[in-house]
mmCIF file of C-alpha atoms in Angstrom:
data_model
loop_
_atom_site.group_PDB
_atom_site.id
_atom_site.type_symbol
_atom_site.label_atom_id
_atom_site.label_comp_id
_atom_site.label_asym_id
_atom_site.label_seq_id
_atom_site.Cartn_x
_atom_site.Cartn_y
_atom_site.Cartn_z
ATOM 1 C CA UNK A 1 -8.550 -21.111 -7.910
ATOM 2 C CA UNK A 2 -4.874 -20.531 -7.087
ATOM 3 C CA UNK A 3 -3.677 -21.747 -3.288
ATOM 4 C CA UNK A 4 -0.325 -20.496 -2.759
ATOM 5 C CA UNK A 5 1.570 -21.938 0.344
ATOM 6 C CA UNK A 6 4.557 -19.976 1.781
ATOM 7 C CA UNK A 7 7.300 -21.743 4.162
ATOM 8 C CA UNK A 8 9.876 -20.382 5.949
ATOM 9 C CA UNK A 9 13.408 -22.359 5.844
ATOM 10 C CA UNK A 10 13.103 -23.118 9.665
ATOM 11 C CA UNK A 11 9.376 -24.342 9.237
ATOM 12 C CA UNK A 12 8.261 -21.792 11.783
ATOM 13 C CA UNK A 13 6.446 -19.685 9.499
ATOM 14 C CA UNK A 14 3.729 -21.130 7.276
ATOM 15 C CA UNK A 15 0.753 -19.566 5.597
ATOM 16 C CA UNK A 16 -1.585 -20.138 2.778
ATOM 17 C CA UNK A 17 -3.965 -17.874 0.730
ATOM 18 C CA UNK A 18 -6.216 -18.553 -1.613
ATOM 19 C CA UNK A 19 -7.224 -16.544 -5.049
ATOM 20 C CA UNK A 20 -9.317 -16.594 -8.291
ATOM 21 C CA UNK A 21 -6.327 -14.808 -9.769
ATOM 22 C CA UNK A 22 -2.709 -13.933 -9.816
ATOM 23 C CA UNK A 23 -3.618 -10.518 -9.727
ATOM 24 C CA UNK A 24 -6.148 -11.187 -6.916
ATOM 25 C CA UNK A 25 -3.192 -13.533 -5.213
ATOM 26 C CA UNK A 26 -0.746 -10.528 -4.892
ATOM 27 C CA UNK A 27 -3.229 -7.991 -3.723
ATOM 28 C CA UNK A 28 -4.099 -10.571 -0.953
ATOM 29 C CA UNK A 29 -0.046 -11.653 -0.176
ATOM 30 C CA UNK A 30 0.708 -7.439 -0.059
ATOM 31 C CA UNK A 31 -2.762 -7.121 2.354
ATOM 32 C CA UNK A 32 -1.497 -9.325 4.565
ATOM 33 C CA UNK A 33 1.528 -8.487 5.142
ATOM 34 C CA UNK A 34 3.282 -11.291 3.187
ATOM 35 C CA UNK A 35 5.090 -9.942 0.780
ATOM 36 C CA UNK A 36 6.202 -5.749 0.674
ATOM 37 C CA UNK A 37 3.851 -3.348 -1.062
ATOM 38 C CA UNK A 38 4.443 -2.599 -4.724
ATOM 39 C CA UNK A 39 3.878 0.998 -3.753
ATOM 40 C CA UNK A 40 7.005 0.860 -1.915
ATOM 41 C CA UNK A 41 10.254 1.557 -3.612
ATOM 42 C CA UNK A 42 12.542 -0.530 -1.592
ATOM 43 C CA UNK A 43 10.593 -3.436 -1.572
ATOM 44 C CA UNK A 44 11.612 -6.792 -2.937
ATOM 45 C CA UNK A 45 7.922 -6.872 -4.916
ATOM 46 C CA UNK A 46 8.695 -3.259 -6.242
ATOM 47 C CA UNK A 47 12.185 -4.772 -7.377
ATOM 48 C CA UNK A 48 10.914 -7.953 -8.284
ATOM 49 C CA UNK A 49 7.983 -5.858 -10.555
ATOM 50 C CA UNK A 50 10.756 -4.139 -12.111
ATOM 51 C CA UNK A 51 12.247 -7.750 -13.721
ATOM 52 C CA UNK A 52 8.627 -8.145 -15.543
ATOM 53 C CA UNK A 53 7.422 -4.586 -16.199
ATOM 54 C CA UNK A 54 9.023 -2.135 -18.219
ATOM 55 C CA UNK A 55 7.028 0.598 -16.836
ATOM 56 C CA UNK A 56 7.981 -0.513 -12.764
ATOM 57 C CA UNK A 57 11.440 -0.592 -14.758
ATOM 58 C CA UNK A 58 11.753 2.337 -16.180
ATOM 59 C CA UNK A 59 10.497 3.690 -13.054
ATOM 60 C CA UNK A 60 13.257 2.141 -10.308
ATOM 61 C CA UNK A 61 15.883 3.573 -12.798
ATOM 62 C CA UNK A 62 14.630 6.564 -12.353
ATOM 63 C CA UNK A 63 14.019 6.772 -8.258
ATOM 64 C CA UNK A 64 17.787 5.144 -8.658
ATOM 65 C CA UNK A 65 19.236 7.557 -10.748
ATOM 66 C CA UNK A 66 17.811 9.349 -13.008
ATOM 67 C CA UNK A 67 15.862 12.056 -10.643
ATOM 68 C CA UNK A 68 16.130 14.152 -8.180
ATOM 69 C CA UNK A 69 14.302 12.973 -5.031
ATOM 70 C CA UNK A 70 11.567 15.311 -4.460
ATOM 71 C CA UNK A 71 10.557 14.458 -8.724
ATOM 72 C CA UNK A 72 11.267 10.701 -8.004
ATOM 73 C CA UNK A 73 8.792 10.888 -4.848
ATOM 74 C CA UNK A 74 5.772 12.619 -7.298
ATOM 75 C CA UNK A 75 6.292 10.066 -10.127
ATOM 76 C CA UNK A 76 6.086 6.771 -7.614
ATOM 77 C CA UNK A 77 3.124 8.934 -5.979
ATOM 78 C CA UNK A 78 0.812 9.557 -9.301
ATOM 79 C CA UNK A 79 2.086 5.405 -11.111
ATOM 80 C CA UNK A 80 -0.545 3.971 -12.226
ATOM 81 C CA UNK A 81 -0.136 0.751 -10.855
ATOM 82 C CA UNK A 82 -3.694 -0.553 -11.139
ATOM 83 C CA UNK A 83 -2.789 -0.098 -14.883
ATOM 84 C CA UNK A 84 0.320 -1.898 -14.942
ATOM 85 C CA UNK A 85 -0.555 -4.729 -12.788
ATOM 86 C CA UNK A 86 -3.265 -5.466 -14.556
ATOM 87 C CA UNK A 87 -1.538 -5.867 -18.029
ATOM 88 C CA UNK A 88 1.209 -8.033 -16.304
ATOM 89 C CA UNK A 89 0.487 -12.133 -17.309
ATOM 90 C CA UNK A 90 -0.192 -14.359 -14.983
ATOM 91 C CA UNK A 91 3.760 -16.388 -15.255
ATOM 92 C CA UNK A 92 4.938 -12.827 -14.965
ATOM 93 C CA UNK A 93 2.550 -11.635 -11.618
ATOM 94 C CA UNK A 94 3.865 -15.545 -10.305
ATOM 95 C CA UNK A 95 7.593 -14.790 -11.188
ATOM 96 C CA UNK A 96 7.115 -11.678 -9.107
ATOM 97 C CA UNK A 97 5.717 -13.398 -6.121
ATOM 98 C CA UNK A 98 8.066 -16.058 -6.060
ATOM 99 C CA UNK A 99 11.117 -13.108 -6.045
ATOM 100 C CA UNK A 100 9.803 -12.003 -2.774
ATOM 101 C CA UNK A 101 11.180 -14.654 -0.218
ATOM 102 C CA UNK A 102 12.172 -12.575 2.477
ATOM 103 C CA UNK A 103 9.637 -14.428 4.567
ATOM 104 C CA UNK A 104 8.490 -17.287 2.749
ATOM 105 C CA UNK A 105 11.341 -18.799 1.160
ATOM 106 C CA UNK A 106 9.526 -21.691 -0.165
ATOM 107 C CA UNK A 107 6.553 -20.977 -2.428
ATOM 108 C CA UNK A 108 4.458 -23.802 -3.710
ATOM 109 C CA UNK A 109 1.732 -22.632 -5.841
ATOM 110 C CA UNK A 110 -1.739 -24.721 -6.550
ATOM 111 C CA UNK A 111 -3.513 -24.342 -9.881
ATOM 112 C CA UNK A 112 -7.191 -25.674 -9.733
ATOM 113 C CA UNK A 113 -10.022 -25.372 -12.097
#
């Protein structure tokens, strides 16, 4: 079981979720609202992907500037992020996480057994 506790610098925001998994942990942080979707380019996740992933790497390049935008648009569309995720470790899926503190700039994370 992972509990993962986020904080806010001022103290005013506060939440915790609870997981079996990393994996499961980010699906549940991007549900509620959290952190940004991975499906969404400008997000700090989808950047913060990009720093463990080659794929999600390869992939920002390209929306950046490698592609026109219509192309760029069909290739984020048809990623196979279920794919990707899934091969990600769980120090890399945790690095990611802990990249995205727009909200909750302190992360404390809670490894159980």
């Amino acid at each position: 079981m992972i509990k993962w506790t986020g904080k806010s610098t001022d103290g005013r925001w506060n939440k915790t979720v609870e997981a079996d998994s990393y994996f499961e942990l980010l699906e549940k942080l991007v549900d509620k609202g959290y952190i940004g979707d991975y499906i969404d380019s400008d997000s700090q996740l989808f950047h913060e992907l990009g720093y463990v992933s080659q794929e999600v790497s390869e992939l920002e390049e390209r929306l950046n500037y490698g592609e026109t935008a219509d192309d760029a648009l069909v290739e984020l569309e048809n990623f196979e992020w279920d794919k990707v995720l899934r091969n990600l470790t769980d120090k890399e899926i945790e690095s990611a996480i802990r990249g995205c503190d727009s909200q909750a700039y302190y992360q404390e994370f809670e490894v159980t057994q």
